[in-house]
Coordinates of C-alpha atoms and ligand atoms in Angstrom, one line a residue:
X40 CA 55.5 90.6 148.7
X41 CA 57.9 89.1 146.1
X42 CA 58.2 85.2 146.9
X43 CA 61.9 84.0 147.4
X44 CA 64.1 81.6 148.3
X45 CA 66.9 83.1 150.8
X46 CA 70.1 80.3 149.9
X47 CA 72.8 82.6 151.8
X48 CA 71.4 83.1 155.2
X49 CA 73.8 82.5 158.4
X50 CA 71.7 81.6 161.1
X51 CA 74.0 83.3 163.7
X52 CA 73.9 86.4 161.4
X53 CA 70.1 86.4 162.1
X54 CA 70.7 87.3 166.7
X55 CA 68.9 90.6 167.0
X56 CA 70.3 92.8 169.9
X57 CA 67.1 91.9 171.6
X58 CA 67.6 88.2 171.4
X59 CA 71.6 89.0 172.0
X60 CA 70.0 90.7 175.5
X61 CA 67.5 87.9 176.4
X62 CA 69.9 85.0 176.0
X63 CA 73.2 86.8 177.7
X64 CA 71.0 87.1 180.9
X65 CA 69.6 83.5 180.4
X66 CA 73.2 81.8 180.2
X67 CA 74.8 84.2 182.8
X68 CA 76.8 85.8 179.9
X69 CA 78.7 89.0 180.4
X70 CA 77.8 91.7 177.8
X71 CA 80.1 94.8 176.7
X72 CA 76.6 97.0 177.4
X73 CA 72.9 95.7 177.3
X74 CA 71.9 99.4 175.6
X75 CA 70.2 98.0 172.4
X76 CA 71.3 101.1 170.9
X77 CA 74.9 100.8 172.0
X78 CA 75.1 97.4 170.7
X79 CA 73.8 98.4 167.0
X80 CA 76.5 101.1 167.5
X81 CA 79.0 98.7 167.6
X82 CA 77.7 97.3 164.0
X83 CA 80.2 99.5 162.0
X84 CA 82.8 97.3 160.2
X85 CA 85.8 97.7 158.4
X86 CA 86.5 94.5 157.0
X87 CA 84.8 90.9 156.5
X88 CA 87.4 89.9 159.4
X89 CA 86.4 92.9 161.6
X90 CA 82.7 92.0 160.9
X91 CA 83.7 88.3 162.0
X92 CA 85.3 89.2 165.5
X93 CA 82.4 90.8 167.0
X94 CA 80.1 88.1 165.3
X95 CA 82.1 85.0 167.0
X96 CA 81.9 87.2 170.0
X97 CA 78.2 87.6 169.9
X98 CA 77.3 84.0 169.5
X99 CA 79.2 83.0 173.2
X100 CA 75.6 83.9 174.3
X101 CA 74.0 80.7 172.6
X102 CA 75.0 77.6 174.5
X103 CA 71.6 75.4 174.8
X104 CA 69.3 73.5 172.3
X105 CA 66.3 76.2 173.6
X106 CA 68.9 79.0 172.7
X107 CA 69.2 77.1 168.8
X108 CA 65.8 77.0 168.7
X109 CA 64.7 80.5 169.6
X110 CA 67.3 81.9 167.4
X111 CA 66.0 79.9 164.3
X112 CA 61.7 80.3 165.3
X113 CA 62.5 83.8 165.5
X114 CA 64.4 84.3 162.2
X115 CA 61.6 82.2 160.8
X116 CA 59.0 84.4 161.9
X117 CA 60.9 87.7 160.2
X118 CA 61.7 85.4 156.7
X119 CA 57.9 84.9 156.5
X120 CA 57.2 88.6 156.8
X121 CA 60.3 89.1 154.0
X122 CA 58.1 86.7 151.2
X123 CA 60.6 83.7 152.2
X124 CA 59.0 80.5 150.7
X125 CA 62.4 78.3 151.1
X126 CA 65.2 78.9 153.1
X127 CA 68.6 77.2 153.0
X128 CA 70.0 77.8 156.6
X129 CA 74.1 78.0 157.1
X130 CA 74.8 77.5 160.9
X131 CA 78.5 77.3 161.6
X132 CA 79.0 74.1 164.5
X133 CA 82.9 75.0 165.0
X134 CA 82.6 78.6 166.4
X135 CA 79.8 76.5 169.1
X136 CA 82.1 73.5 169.8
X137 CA 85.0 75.7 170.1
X138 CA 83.2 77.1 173.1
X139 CA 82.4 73.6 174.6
X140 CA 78.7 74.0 173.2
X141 CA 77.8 70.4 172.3
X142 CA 77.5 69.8 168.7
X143 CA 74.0 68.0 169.4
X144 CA 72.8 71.1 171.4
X145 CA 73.1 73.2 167.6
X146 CA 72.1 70.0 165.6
X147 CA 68.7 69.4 167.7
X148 CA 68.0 72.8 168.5
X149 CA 67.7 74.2 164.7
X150 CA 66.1 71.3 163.2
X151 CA 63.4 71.2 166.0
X152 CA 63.0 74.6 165.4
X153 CA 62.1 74.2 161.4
X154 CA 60.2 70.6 162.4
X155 CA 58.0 72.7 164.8
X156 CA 57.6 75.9 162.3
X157 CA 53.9 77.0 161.5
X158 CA 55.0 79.9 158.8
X159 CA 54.7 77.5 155.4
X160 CA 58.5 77.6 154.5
X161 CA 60.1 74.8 153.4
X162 CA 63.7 74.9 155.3
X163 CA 66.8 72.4 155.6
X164 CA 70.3 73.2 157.2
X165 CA 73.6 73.7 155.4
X166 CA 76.3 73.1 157.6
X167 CA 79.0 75.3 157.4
X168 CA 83.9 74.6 157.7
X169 CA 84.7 77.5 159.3
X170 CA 88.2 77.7 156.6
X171 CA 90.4 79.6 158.7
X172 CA 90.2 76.5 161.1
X173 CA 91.5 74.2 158.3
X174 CA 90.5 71.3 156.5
X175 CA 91.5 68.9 159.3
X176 CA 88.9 70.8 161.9
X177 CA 86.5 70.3 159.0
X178 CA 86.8 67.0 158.4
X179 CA 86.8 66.1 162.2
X180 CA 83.7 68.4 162.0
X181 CA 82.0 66.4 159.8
X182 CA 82.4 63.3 161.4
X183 CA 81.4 65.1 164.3
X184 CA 78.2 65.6 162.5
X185 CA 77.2 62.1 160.3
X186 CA 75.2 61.0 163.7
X187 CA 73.2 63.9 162.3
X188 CA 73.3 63.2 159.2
X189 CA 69.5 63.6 158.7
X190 CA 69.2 67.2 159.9
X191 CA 71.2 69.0 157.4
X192 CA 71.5 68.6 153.7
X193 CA 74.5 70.0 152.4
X194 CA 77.9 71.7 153.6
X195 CA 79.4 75.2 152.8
X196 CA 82.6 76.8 153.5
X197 CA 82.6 80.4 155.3
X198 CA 84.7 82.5 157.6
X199 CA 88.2 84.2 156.7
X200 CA 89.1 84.0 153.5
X201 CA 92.1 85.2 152.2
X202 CA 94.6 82.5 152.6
X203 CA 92.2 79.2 152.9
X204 CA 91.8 78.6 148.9
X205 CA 88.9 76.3 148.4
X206 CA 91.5 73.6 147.0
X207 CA 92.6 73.0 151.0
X208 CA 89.4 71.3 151.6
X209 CA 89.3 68.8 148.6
X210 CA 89.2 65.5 150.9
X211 CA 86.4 66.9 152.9
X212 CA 84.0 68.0 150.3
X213 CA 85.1 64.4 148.6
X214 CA 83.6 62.8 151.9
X215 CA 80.7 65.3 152.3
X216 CA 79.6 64.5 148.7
X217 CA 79.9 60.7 149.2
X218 CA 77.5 60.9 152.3
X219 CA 75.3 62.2 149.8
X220 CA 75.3 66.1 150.7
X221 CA 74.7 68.8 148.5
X222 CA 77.7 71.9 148.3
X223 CA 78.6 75.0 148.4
X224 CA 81.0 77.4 149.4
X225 CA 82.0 81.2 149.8
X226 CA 84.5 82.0 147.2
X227 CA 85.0 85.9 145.7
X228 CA 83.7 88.3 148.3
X229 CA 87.1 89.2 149.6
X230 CA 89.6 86.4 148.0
X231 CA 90.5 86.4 144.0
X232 CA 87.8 85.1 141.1
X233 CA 90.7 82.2 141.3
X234 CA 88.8 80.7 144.5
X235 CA 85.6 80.6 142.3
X236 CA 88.0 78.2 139.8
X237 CA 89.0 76.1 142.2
X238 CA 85.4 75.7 144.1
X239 CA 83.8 74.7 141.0
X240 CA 86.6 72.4 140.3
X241 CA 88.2 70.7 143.0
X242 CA 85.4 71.0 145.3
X243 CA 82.6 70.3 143.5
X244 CA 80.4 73.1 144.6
X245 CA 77.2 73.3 142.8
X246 CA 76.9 77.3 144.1
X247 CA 79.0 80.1 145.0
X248 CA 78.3 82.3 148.1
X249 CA 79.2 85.8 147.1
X250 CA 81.3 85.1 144.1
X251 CA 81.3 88.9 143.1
X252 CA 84.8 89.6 142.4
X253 CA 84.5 87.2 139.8
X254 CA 83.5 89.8 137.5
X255 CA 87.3 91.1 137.5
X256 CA 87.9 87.8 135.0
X257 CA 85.8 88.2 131.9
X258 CA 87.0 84.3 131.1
X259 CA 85.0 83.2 134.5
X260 CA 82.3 85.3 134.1
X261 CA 81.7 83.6 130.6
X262 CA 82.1 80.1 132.1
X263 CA 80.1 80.7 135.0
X264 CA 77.2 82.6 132.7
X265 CA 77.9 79.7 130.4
X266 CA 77.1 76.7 132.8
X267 CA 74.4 78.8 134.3
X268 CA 76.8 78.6 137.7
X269 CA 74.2 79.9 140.8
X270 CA 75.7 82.8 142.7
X271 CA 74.1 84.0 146.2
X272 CA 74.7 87.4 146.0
X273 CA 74.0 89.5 149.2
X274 CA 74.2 93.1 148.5
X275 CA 73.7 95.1 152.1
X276 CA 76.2 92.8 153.2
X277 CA 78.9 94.1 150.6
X278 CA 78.0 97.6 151.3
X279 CA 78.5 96.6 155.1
X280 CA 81.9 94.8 154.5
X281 CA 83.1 97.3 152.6
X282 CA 83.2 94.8 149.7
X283 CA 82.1 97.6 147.7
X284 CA 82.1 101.2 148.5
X285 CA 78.5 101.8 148.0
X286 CA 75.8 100.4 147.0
X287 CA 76.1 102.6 143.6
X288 CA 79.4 101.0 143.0
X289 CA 78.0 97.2 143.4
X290 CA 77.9 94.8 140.9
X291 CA 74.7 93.4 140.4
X292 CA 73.6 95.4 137.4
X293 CA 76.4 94.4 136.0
X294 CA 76.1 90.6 136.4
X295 CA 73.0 91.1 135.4
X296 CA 74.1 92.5 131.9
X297 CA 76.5 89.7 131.9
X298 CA 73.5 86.9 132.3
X299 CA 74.4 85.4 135.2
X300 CA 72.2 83.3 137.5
X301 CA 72.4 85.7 140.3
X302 CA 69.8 85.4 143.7
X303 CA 69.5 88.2 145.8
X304 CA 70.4 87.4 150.2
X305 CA 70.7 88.5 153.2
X306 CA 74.1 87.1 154.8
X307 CA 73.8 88.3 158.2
X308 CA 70.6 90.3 158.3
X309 CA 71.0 91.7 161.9
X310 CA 74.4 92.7 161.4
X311 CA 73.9 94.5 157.9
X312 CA 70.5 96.4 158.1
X313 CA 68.4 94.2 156.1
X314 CA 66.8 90.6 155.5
X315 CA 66.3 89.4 151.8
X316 CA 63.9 92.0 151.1
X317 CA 65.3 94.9 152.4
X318 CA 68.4 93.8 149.9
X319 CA 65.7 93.3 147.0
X320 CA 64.5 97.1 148.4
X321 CA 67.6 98.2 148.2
X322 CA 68.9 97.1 145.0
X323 CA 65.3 98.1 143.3
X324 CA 65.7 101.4 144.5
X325 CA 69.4 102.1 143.8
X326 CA 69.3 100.8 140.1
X327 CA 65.9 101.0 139.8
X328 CA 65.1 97.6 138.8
X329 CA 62.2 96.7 136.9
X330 CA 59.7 93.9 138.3
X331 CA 60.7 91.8 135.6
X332 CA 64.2 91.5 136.6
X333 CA 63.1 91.5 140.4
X334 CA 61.0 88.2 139.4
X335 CA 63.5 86.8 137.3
X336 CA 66.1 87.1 140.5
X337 CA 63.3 85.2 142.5
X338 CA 62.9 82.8 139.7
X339 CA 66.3 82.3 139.6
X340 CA 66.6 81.8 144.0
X341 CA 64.0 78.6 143.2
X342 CA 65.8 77.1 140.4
X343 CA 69.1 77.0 142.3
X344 CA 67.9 75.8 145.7
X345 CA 67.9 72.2 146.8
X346 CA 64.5 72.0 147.1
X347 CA 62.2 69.0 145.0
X348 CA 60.8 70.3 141.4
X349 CA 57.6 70.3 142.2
X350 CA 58.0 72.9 144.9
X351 CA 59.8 74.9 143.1
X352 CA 57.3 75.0 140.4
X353 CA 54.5 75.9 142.5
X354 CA 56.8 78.6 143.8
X355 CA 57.9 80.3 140.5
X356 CA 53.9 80.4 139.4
X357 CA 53.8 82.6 142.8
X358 CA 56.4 84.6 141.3
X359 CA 54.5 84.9 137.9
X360 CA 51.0 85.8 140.2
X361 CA 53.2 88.4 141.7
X362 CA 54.3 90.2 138.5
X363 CA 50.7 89.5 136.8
X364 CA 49.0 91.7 140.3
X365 CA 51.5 94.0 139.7
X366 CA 50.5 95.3 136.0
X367 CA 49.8 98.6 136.1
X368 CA 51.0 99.5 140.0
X369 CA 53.2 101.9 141.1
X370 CA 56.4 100.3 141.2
X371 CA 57.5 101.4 144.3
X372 CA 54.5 100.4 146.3
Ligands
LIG50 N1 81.7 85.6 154.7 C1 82.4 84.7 155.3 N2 82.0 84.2 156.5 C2 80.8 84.6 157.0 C3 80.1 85.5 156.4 C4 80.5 86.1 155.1 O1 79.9 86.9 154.5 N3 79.0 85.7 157.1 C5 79.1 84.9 158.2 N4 80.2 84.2 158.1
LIG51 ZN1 78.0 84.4 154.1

């Protein structure tokens, strides 16, 4: 199995209908249907904001610190089984506090869950500004969330995006990068390569989530290939959003060709049929990539996470192992 780093991963995007089940009878929950194969029915989207309506209304099921932790042990367990050596965990405390879920039930629950983990992999929380809430929410958010301040390592932007430009959430990213917190932010999965622009520049992010449509403005895709800009690409998502048609019509290749630092994610693998390396899968076997490029993605996941040199050393030698044990294999296998 290829070793990765998975730096787009939304840890409510991880609840599995089975978990979904379990925890709706736990809390006393009402569900729509508890027929797992009715509820992966209902996983047909039209849009990122259709996506985002059933996924705020799955996650009224999680309401305790035990309900945090199983959710992150159990997407743990699956990341291990995908070659995940670091993960870089988004987790989204409005859409909880919002439903009078204490923010310390979310904050304790996760980071017990990667303090107790037994797999190997080297995990730390992002916390995410849901944008459509506005950069005062977000700003009370991260107050909200400084008690904390020793669970999570950086801060990201998701949610809606048309109409919340990066620039809206200046003063908070300002006062997230004074605390000493690395960032991030979505910016070109369904808004204009503008958003990219404006992350880079008034926010200070040091990766773009998504950032696909930036290939529609060859003068940012120079800049970003030029400053070696990280961009957490999640392809089964895109196909799932409707981002891009199919999976033919993504992309990738083409940032590729364009040498951008691109990494290869999952987003929200229960939702979009696939954790990181069903996306590698499914990229390899669309454009059939060679293992060179498939390392160099994973080469490139290590360099851009957060995660201390040395580790990320020893990782990219696991990379080179990989493609050295691969010599003379069927590609495929
Ligand atoms: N985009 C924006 N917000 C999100 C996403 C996404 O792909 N996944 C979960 N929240
Ligand atoms: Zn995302």
């Amino acid at each position: 199995m290829l070793p990765v780093a998975e730096l787009h991963l939304h840890i409510e995007g991880t609840l599995e209908p089975e978990l979904l089940v379990t925890l709706a009878a736990r809390n006393g929950v009402p569900l729509p249907t508890t027929d797992l194969g009715e509820l992966r029915a209902r996983y047909r989207f039209a849009s990122l904001r259709s996506f985002l309506d059933l996924y705020y209304e799955s996650m009224r099921v999680l309401r305790t610190e035990q309900d945090f932790y199983d959710l992150a042990s159990a997407y743990l367990t699956r990341a291990k089984a995908a070659g995940v050596r670091r993960a870089e965990i988004f987790f989204d405390p409005q859409s909880h506090t919002g439903a009078g879920v204490p923010i310390e039930a979310v904050f304790t629950g996760l980071s017990a869950a990667l303090a107790d983990d037994d797999t190997g992999i080297s995990a730390d929380l992002v916390m995410c500004f849901l944008r459509d809430l506005g950069p005062d929410a977000a700003m009370d958010t991260l107050e909200a969330a400084l008690p904390f301040r020793e669970k999570f390592i950086g801060v990201g932007l998701d949610s809606t995006e048309i109409g919340y430009p990066p620039a809206l959430f200046r003063d908070v990213y300002r006062r997230a990068a004074a605390e000493g917190l690395r960032l991030v932010a979505h910016a070109a999965e369904e808004g204009p390569p503008d958003y990219v622009t404006e992350a880079l520049d008034v926010l200070g992010a040091e990766r773009i989530d998504h950032g696909v449509r930036s290939m529609e403005d060859p003068s940012l895709v120079a800049r970003l290939r030029d400053e070696r800009v990280p961009l957490t690409v999640c392809p089964l998502s895109n196909v799932a959003l409707r981002v891009v048609p199919t999976m033919r019509a993504h992309m990738l290749p083409a940032m590729l060709d364009a040498g951008l630092m691109v990494t290869v994610n999952s987003d929200d693998p229960a939702y979009f049929c696939g954790y990181v390396d069903d996306n590698f899968a499914a990229v390899r076997e669309e454009f059939g990539l060679p293992d060179e490029t498939l390392a160099g993605l994973a080469r490139n996941s290590f360099a851009a996470s957060f995660a201390p040199d040395l580790d990320k050393q020893k990782w990219k030698a696991e990379v080179d192992a990989w493609l050295t044990g691969r010599d003379g294999h069927d590609r495929m296998s």
